[in-house]
C-alpha positions as semicolon CSV with decimal commas, in nm:
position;residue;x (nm);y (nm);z (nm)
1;X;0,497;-2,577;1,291
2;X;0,646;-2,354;1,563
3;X;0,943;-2,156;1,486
4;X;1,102;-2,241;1,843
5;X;0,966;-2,592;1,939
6;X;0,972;-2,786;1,631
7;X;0,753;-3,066;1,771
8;X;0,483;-2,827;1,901
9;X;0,234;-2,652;1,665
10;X;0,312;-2,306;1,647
11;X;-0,025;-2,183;1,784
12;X;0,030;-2,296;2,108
13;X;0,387;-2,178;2,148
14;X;0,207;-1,837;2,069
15;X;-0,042;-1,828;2,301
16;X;0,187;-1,973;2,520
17;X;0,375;-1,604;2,557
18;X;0,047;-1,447;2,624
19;X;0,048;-1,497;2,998
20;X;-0,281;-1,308;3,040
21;X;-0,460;-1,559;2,860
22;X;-0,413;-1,817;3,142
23;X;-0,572;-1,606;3,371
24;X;-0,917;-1,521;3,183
25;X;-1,207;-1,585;3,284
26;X;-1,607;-1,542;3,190
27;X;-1,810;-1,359;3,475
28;X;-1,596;-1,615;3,717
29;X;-1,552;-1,844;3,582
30;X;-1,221;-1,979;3,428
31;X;-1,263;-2,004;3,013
32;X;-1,064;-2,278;2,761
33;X;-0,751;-2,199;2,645
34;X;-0,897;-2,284;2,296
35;X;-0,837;-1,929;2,163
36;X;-0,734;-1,859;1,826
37;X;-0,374;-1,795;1,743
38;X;-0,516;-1,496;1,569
39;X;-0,696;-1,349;1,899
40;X;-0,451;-1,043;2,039
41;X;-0,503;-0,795;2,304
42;X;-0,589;-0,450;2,247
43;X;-0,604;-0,205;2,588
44;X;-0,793;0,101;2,591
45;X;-0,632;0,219;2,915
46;X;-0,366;0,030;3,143
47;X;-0,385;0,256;3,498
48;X;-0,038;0,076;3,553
49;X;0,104;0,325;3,282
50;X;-0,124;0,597;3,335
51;X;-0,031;0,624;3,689
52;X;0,252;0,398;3,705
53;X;0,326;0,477;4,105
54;X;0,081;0,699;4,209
55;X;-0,079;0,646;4,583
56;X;-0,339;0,906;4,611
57;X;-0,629;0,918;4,843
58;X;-0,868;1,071;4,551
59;X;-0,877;1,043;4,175
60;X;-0,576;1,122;4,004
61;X;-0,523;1,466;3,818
62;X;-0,549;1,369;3,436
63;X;-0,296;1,566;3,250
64;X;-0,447;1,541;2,897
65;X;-0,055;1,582;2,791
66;X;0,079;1,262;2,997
67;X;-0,218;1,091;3,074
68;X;-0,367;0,952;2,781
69;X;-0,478;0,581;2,638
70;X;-0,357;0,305;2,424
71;X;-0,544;0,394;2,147
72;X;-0,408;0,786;2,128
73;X;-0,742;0,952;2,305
74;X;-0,837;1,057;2,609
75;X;-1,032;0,979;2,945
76;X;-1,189;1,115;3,277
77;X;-1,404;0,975;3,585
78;X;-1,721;1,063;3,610
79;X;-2,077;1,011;3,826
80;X;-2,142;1,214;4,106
81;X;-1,938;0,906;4,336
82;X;-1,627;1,068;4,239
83;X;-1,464;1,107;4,544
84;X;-1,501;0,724;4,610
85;X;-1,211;0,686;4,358
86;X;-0,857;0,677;4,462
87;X;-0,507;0,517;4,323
88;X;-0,285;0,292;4,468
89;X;0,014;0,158;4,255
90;X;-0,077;0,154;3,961
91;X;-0,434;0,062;4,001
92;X;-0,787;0,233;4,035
93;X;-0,969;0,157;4,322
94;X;-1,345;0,279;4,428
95;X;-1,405;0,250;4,774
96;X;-1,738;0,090;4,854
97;X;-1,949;0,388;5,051
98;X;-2,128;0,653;4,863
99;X;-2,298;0,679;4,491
100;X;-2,195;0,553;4,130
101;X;-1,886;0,648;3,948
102;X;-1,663;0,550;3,692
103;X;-1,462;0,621;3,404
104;X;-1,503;0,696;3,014
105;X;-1,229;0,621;2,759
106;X;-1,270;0,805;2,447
107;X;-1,238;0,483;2,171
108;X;-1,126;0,763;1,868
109;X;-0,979;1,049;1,956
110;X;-1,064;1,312;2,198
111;X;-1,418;1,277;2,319
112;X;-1,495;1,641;2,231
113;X;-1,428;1,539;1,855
114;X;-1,777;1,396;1,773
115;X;-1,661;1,353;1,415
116;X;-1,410;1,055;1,482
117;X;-1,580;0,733;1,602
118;X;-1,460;0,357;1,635
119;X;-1,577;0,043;1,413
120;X;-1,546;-0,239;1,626
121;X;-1,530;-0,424;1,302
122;X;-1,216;-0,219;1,249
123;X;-0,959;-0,160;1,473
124;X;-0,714;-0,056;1,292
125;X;-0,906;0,181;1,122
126;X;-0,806;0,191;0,792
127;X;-1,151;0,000;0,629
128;X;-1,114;-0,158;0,306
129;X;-1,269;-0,507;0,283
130;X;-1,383;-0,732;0,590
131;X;-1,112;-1,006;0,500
132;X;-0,817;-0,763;0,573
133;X;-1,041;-0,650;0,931
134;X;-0,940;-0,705;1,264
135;X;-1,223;-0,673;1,469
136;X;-1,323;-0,672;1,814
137;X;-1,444;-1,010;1,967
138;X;-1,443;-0,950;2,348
139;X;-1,458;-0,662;2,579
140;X;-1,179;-0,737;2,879
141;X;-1,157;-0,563;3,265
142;X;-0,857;-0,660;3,470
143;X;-1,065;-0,607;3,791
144;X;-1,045;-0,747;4,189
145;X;-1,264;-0,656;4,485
146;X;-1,635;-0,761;4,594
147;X;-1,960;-0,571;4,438
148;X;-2,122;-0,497;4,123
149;X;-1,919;-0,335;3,873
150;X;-2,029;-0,267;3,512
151;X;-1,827;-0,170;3,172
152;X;-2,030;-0,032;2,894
153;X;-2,007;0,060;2,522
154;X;-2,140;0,365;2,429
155;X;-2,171;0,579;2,075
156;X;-2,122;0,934;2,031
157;X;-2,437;1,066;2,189
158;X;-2,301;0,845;2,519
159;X;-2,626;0,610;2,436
160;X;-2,507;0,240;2,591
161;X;-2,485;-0,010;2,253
162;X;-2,403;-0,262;2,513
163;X;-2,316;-0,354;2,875
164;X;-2,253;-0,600;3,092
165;X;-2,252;-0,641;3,471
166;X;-1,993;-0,860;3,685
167;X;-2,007;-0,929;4,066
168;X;-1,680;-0,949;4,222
169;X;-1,559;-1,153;4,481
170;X;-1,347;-1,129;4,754
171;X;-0,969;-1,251;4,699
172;X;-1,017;-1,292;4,332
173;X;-0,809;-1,166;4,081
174;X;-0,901;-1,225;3,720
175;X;-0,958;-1,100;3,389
176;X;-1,324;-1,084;3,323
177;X;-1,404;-1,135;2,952
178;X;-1,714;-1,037;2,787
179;X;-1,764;-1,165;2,400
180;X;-1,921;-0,925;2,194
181;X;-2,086;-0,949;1,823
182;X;-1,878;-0,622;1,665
183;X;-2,096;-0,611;1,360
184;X;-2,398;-0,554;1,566
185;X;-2,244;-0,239;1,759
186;X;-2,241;0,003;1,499
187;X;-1,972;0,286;1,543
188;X;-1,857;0,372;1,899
189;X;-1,690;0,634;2,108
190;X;-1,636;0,563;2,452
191;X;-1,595;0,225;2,668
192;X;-1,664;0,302;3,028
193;X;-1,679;0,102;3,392
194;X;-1,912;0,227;3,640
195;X;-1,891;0,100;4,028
196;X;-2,252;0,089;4,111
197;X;-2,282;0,183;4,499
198;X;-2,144;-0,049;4,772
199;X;-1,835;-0,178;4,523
200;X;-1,507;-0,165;4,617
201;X;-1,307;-0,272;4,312
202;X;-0,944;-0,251;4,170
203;X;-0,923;-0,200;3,815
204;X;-0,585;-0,200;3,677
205;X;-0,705;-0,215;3,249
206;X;-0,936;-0,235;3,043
207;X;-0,960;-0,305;2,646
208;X;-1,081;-0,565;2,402
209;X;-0,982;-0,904;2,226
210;X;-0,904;-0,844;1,881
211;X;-0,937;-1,138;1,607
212;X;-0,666;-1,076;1,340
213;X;-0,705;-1,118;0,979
214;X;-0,545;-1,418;0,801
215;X;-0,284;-1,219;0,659
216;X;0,100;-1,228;0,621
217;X;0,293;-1,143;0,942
218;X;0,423;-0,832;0,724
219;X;0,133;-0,708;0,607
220;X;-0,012;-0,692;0,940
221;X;0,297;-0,530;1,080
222;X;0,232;-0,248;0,758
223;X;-0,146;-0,217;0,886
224;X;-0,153;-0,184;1,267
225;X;0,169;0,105;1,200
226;X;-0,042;0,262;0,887
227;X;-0,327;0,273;1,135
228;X;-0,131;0,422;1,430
229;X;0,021;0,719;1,148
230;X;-0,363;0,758;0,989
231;X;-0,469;0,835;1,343
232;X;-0,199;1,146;1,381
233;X;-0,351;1,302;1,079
234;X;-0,612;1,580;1,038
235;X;-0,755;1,522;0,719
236;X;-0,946;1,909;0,717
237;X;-0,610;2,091;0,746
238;X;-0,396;1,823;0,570
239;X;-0,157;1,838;0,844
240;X;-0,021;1,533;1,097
241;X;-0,064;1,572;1,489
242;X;0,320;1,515;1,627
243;X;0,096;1,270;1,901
244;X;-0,283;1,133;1,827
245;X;-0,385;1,216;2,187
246;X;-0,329;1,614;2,126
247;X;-0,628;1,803;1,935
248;X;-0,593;1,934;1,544
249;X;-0,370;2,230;1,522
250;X;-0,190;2,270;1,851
251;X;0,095;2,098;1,783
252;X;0,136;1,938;1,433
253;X;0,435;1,781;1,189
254;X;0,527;1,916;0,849
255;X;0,758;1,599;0,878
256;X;0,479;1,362;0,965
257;X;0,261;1,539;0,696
258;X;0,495;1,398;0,428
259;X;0,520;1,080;0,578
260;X;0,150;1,052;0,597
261;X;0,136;1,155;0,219
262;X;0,393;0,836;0,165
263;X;0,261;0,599;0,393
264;X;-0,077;0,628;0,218
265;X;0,013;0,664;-0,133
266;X;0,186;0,350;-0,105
267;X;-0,107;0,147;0,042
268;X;-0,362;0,325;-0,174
269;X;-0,177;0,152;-0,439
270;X;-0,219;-0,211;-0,285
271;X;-0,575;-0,185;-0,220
272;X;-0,599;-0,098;0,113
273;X;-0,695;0,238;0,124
274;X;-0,926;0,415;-0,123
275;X;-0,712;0,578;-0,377
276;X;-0,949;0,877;-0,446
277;X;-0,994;0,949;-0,087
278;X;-0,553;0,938;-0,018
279;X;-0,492;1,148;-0,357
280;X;-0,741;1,386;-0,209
281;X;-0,592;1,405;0,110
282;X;-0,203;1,399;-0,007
283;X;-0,353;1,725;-0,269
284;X;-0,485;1,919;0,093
285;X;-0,118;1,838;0,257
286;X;0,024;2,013;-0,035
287;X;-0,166;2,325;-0,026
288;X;-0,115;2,364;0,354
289;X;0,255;2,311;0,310
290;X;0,244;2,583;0,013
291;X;0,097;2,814;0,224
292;X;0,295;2,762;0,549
293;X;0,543;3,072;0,613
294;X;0,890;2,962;0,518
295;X;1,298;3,077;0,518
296;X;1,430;3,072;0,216
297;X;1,168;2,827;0,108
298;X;1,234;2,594;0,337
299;X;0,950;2,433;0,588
300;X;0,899;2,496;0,993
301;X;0,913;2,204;1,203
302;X;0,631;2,261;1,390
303;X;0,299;2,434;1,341
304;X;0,012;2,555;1,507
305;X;-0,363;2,735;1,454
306;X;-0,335;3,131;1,604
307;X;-0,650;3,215;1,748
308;X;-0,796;3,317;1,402
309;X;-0,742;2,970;1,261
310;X;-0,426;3,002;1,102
311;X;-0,110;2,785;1,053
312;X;0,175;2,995;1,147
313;X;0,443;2,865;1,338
314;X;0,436;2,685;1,684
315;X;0,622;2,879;1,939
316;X;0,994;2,808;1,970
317;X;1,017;2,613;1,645
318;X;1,283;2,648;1,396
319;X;1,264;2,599;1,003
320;X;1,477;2,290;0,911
321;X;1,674;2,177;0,612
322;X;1,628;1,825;0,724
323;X;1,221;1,829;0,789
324;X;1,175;1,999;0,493
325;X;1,375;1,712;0,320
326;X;1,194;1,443;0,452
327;X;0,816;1,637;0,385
328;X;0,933;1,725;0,015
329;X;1,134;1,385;-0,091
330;X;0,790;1,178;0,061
331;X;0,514;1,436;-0,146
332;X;0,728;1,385;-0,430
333;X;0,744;0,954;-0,387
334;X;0,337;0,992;-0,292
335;X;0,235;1,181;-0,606
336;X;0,486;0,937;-0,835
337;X;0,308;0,617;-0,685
338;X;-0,063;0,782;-0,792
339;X;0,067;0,995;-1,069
340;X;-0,074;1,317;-0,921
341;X;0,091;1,509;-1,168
342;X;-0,018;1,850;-1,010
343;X;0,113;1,721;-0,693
344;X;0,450;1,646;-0,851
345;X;0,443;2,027;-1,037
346;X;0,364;2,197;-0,684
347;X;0,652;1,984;-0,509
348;X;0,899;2,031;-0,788
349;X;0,841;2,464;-0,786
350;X;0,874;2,417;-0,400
351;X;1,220;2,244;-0,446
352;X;1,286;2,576;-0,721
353;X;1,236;2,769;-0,383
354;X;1,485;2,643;-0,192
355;X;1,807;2,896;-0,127
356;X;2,083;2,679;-0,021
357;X;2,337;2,954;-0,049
358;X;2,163;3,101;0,246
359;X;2,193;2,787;0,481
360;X;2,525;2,643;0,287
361;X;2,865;2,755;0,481
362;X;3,167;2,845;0,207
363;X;3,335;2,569;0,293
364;X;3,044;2,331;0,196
365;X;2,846;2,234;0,509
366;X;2,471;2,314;0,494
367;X;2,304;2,427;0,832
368;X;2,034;2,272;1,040
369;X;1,829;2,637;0,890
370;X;1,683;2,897;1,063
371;X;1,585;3,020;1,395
372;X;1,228;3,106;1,458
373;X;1,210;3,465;1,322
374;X;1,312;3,302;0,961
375;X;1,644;3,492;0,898
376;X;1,893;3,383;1,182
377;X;2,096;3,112;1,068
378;X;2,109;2,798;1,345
379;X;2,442;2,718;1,459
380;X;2,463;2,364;1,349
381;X;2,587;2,229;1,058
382;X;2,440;1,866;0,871
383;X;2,827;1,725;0,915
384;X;2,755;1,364;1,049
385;X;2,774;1,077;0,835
386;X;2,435;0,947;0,824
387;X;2,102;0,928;0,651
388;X;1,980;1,263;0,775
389;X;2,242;1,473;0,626
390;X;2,207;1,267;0,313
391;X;1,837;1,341;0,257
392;X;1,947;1,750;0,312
393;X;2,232;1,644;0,077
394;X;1,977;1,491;-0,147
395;X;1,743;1,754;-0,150
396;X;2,016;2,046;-0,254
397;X;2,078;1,775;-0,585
398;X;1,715;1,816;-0,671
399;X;1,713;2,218;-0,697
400;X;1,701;2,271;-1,092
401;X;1,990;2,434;-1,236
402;X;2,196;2,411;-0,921
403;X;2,542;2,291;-0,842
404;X;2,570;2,090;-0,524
405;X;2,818;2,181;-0,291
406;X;2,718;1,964;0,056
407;X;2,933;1,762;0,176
408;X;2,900;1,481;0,469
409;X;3,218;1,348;0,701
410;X;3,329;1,011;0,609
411;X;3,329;0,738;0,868
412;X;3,009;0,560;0,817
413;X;2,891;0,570;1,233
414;X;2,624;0,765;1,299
415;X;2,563;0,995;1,540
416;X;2,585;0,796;1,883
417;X;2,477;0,438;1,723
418;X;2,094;0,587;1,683
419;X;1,936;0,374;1,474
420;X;1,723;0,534;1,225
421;X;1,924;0,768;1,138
422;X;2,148;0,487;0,951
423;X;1,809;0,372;0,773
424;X;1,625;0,672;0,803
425;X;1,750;0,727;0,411
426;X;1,682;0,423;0,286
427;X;1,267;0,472;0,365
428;X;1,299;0,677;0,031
429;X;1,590;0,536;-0,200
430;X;1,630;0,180;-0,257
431;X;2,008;0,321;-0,365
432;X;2,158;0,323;-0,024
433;X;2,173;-0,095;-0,096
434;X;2,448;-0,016;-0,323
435;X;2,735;-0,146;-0,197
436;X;3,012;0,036;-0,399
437;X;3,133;0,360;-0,181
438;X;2,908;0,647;-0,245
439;X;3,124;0,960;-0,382
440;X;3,018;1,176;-0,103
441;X;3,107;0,987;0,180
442;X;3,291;0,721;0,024
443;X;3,151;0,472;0,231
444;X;2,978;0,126;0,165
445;X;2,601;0,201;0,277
446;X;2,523;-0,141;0,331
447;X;2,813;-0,260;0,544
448;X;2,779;0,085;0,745
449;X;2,425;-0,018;0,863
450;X;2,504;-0,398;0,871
451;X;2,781;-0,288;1,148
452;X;2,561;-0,086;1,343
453;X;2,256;-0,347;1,336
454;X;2,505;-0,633;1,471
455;X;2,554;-0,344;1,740
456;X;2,213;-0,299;1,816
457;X;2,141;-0,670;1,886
458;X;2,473;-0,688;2,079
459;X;2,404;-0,396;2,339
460;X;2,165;-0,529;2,612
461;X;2,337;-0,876;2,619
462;X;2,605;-0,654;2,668
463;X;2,448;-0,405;2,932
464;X;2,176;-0,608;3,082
465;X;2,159;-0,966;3,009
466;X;1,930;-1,062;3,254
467;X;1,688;-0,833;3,123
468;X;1,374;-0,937;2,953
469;X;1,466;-0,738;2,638
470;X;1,781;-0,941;2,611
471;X;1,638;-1,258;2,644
472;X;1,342;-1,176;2,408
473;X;1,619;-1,069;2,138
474;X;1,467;-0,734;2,136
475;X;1,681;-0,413;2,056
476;X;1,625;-0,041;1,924
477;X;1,842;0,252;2,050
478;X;1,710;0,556;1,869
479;X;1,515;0,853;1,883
480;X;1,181;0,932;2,031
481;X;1,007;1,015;2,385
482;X;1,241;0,938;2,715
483;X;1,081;0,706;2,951
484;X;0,705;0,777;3,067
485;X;0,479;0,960;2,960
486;X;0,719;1,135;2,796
487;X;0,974;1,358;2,872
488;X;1,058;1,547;2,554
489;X;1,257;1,419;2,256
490;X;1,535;1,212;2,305
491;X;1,820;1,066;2,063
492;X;2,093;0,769;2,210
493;X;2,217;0,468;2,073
494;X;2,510;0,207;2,108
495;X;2,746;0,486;2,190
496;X;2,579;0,546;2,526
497;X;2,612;0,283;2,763
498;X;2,322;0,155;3,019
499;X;2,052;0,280;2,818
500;X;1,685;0,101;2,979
501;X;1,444;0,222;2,709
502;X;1,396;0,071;2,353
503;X;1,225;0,183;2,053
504;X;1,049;-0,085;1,842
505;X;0,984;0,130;1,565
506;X;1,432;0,121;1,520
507;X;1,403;-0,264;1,498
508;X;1,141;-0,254;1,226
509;X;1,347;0,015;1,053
510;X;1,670;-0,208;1,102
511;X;1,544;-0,523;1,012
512;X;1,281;-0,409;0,721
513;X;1,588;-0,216;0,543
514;X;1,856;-0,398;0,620
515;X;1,798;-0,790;0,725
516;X;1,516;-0,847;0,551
517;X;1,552;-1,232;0,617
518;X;1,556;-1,197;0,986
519;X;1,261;-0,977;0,943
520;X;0,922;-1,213;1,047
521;X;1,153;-1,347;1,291
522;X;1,175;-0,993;1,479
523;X;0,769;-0,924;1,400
524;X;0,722;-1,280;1,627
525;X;0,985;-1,142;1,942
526;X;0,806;-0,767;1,940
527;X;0,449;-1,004;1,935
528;X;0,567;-1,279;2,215
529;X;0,739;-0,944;2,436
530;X;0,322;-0,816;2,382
531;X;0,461;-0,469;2,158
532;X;0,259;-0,579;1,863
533;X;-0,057;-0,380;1,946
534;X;-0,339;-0,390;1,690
535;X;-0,358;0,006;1,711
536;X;0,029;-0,015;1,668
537;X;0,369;-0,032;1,843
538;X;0,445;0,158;2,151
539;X;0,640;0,448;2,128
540;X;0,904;0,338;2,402
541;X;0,934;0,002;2,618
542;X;1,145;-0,058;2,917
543;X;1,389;-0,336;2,881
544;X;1,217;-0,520;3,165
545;X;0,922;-0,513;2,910
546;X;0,696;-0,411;3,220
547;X;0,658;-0,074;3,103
548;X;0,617;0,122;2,858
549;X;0,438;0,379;2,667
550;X;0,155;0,372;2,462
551;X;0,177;0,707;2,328
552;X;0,136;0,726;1,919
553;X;0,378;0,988;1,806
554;X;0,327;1,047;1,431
555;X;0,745;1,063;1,349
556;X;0,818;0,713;1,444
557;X;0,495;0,573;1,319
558;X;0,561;0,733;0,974
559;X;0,913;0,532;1,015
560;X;0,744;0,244;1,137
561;X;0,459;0,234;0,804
562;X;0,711;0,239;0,556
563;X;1,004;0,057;0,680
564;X;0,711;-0,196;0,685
565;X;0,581;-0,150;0,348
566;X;0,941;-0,213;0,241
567;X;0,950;-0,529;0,474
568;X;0,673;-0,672;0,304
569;X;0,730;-0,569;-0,060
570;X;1,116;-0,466;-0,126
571;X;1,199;-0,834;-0,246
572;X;0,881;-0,775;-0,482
573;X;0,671;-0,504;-0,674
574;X;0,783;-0,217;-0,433
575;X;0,552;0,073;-0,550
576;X;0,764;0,376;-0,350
577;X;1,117;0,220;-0,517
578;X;0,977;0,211;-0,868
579;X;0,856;0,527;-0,790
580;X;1,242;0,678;-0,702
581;X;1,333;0,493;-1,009
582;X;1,110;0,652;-1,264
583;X;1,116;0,999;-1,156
584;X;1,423;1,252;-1,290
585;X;1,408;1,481;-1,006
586;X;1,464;1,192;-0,729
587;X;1,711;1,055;-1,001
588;X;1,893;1,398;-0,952
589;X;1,978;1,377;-0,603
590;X;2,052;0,981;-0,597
591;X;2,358;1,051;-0,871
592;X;2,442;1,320;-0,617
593;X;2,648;0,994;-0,453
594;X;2,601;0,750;-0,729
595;X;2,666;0,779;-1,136
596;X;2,355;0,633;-1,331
């Protein structure tokens, strides 16, 4: 039964909150709402977020930076018609005189990488047996205007696996949807829409329906945000892109690298991913972060490929205390959960490495690390209270032989309310549930992020309760890309008032770690406010739940995969928290706050 309407069954309170369904139709004509409950949407572009207010009298530039697809690729128009194209709000138009054109949508990754393809069978992407599949049931065009217009699925040698022609007409608005048989497709690359000549259409998106697999509501949350992390990571340099739209080696994580390493450790040892293949790939990951250039043995931030193919470090980026944290603390939990022993000896004589005298003030603070030419120390100092200075506090306990001196400011608020960095900890160390005071901080862990979750919910009833966010009981004030496309990096929370922008991967931190029994219950508002994406979460969404964007940025979608493993399994068999438990060296830095 339905979670909000007892008396109605809960299928048709959920497609109630799909408003698009009402409006579908088949070549014209208006379809049954007798859809499965299970049947979500999937775009491959929305031109409303590509080009959110654009009015142009030819096709749009394509900035292959800010202009890129829901499912992390890229696109471009194409046929010698080009100039028929233009934009007007939001929306694609072809005006009707002159030859074909269209667009392609790369379907997995960029369309120069013939090596990554799309399963319709799989969306998600991560394989595994068909019953844990979600695969592709319909092909969908939001399209308007009068003509023939076509949309086509094509493999990686652009040969059409299958197409379909609609006729427009006049004062019509609709969804046109196409069902397809995904296991007869074979692997894909790009879904296209060509105008043929004398159409003058609108497009405003284009995707597919997606039939779910009868899982848990927490498994599937774990899947679609495993997915959206997998499809950040190069598997050939064992490195993470920071964003799945940008090619291999341009501009890539050593923090997402370790979360990778987690993420998939952890669902290798569920049976969802192959184990061989994941301990193979978490054993690359460690060799590139061996041979990365460090400071004091600590990790860069960011890395890159110079033009003779090697990883040095990306231009302007510093070597962190905190990064390295989080990569070292995850290779160490991924090679405990598939007892990679050499994995765990190459992490532990990286930890060895570590000088914290160099980044470690007299007085006890330890520094953000050093500036880009490795020896100048950064200004700032890991003196919040706060899970990020307690994984650089952690990290210092782990050094063999070494006497910690770190310390953290009491208080227990984090910096400006930001969400994950109250939980950010707790992805790692089932500890921070303790609720005696810590002996760092002296603070009760628990409460602390209790307090600031209540905050969280509180804030846009507070700022803006007439928004759609606040009457969707939707929150998430944390870090990640401001506004659309992106703007560069951005970190506020419920200490900075009128904030429009949320960030679902902070509710599934917030509620996976610390409600865990208001957890489904937040997994239904992201799917009724149409977040929950089968290729993942957005990054960002306004809070009139309009807009937002679809980039997938491999930080928060390494948050987002294991705050949900921990949603669906920390009540249970938890494979990373046994993991902390049984190894001495992640032992170490836990009684760094707590006595065994």
């Amino acid at each position: 039964m339905s979670r909000l309407h007892p008396s109605v069954p809960e299928s048709a309170c959920r497609l109630k909150m799909r408003p698009w369904l009402r409006a579908a139709v088949v070549v014209g004509q208006v379809f049954s709402l007798a859809v499965s409950a299970t049947t979500v949407w999937q775009p491959a572009t929305d031109y409303s977020i590509s080009f959110p207010g654009d009015r142009l009298d030819s096709a749009p530039a394509i900035n292959p930076f800010d202009n890129f697809t829901h499912l992390g690729s890229d696109f471009g128009w194409m046929g010698p018609g080009e100039n028929r194209i233009d934009s007007r709000a939001g929306a694609i138009r072809t005006r009707p005189d002159g030859e074909w054109t269209g667009a392609w949508h790369s379907l997995a990754g960029l369309a120069a990488e013939p090596e990554r393809t799309f399963d319709p069978t799989d969306v998600t992407g991560l394989g595994g047996p068909e019953a844990g599949r979600a695969g592709v049931v319909a092909v969908t065009v939001d399209a308007r205007g009068q003509g023939e217009l076509r949309v086509e699925l094509a493999d990686i040698h652009k040969m059409v696996r299958w197409a379909r022609t609609m006729v427009l007409q006049p004062g019509e608005r609709t969804r046109h949807r196409f069902e397809v048989n995904a296991g007869e497709l074979g692997p894909l690359k790009f879904i296209n829409w060509v105008a043929e000549p004398g159409c003058a259409a609108e497009i405003s998106s284009i995707g597919f329906e997606v039939e779910r697999p009868a899982i848990s509501e927490e498994e599937w949350m774990l899947r679609l945000s495993l997915g959206k992390l997998r499809r950040c990571h190069d598997p050939e340099s064992g490195l993470t892109r920071d964003r799945a739209h940008l090619p291999a080696g341009v501009f890539d994580s050593v923090t997402s690298a370790g979360l990778h390493a987690l993420a998939s450790a952890a669902a290798a040892r569920e049976g969802i991913l192959d184990r061989e293949q994941v301990a193979g790939e978490i054993r690359r990951t460690t060799r590139a972060l061996i041979e990365l250039p460090k400071a004091a043995g600590f990790l860069p931030h960011f890395t890159c490929r110079d033009g003779e193919g090697r990883t040095v470090l990306h231009p302007g980026t510093e070597f962190s205390t905190v990064d390295t944290a989080i990569a070292l603390i995850s290779l160490r939990l991924a090679a405990q959960v598939l007892e990679l022993a050499d994995v765990s000896d190459a992490v532990a004589t990286m930890i060895g490495e570590l000088d914290f005298d160099l980044v470690t003030s007299p007085d006890g603070w330890i520094g953000h690390g050093f500036a880009e030419d490795g020896t100048t120390p950064l200004a700032s100092k890991w003196r919040d209270w706060g899970g990020e200075t307690a994984l650089v506090l952690a990290l210092e306990s782990m050094v063999h032989g070494r006497e910690p001196r770190g310390k953290m400011e009491r208080g227990g608020r984090v910096f400006r309310g930001v969400e994950f960095i109250a939980e950010i900890q707790s992805l790692f160390f089932p500890d921070f549930d303790r609720p005696e005071p810590d002996r760092v901080s002296g603070t009760d862990w628990p409460a602390a992020r209790r307090d600031l979750l209540e905050r969280q919910r509180g804030y846009f009833p507070k700022y803006w309760v007439d928004s759609a966010a606040a009457r969707a009981g939707l929150f998430g004030l944390s870090g990640g890309e401001a506004g659309m496309p992106g703007e560069g990096y951005n970190a506020a929370g419920t200490d900075v008032p009128d904030l429009r922008w949320l960030y679902p991967h902070a509710m599934v931190m917030g509620l996976a770690l610390s409600d865990r029994s208001r957890y489904r219950e937040g997994i239904f508002q992201l799917d009724d406010a149409g977040l929950l994406f089968p290729q993942g979460l957005p990054e960002n969404a306004e809070i009139d739940l309009v807009r937002h964007n679809p980039m997938q940025g491999s930080l928060n979608a390494g948050f987002e995969a294991i705050a949900a493993y921990h949603g669906w399994r920390r009540d249970g068999a938890d494979v990373i928290d046994a993991a902390c438990r049984g190894d001495a060296v992640l032992r170490a830095a836990v009684r760094r706050f707590w006595p065994d």
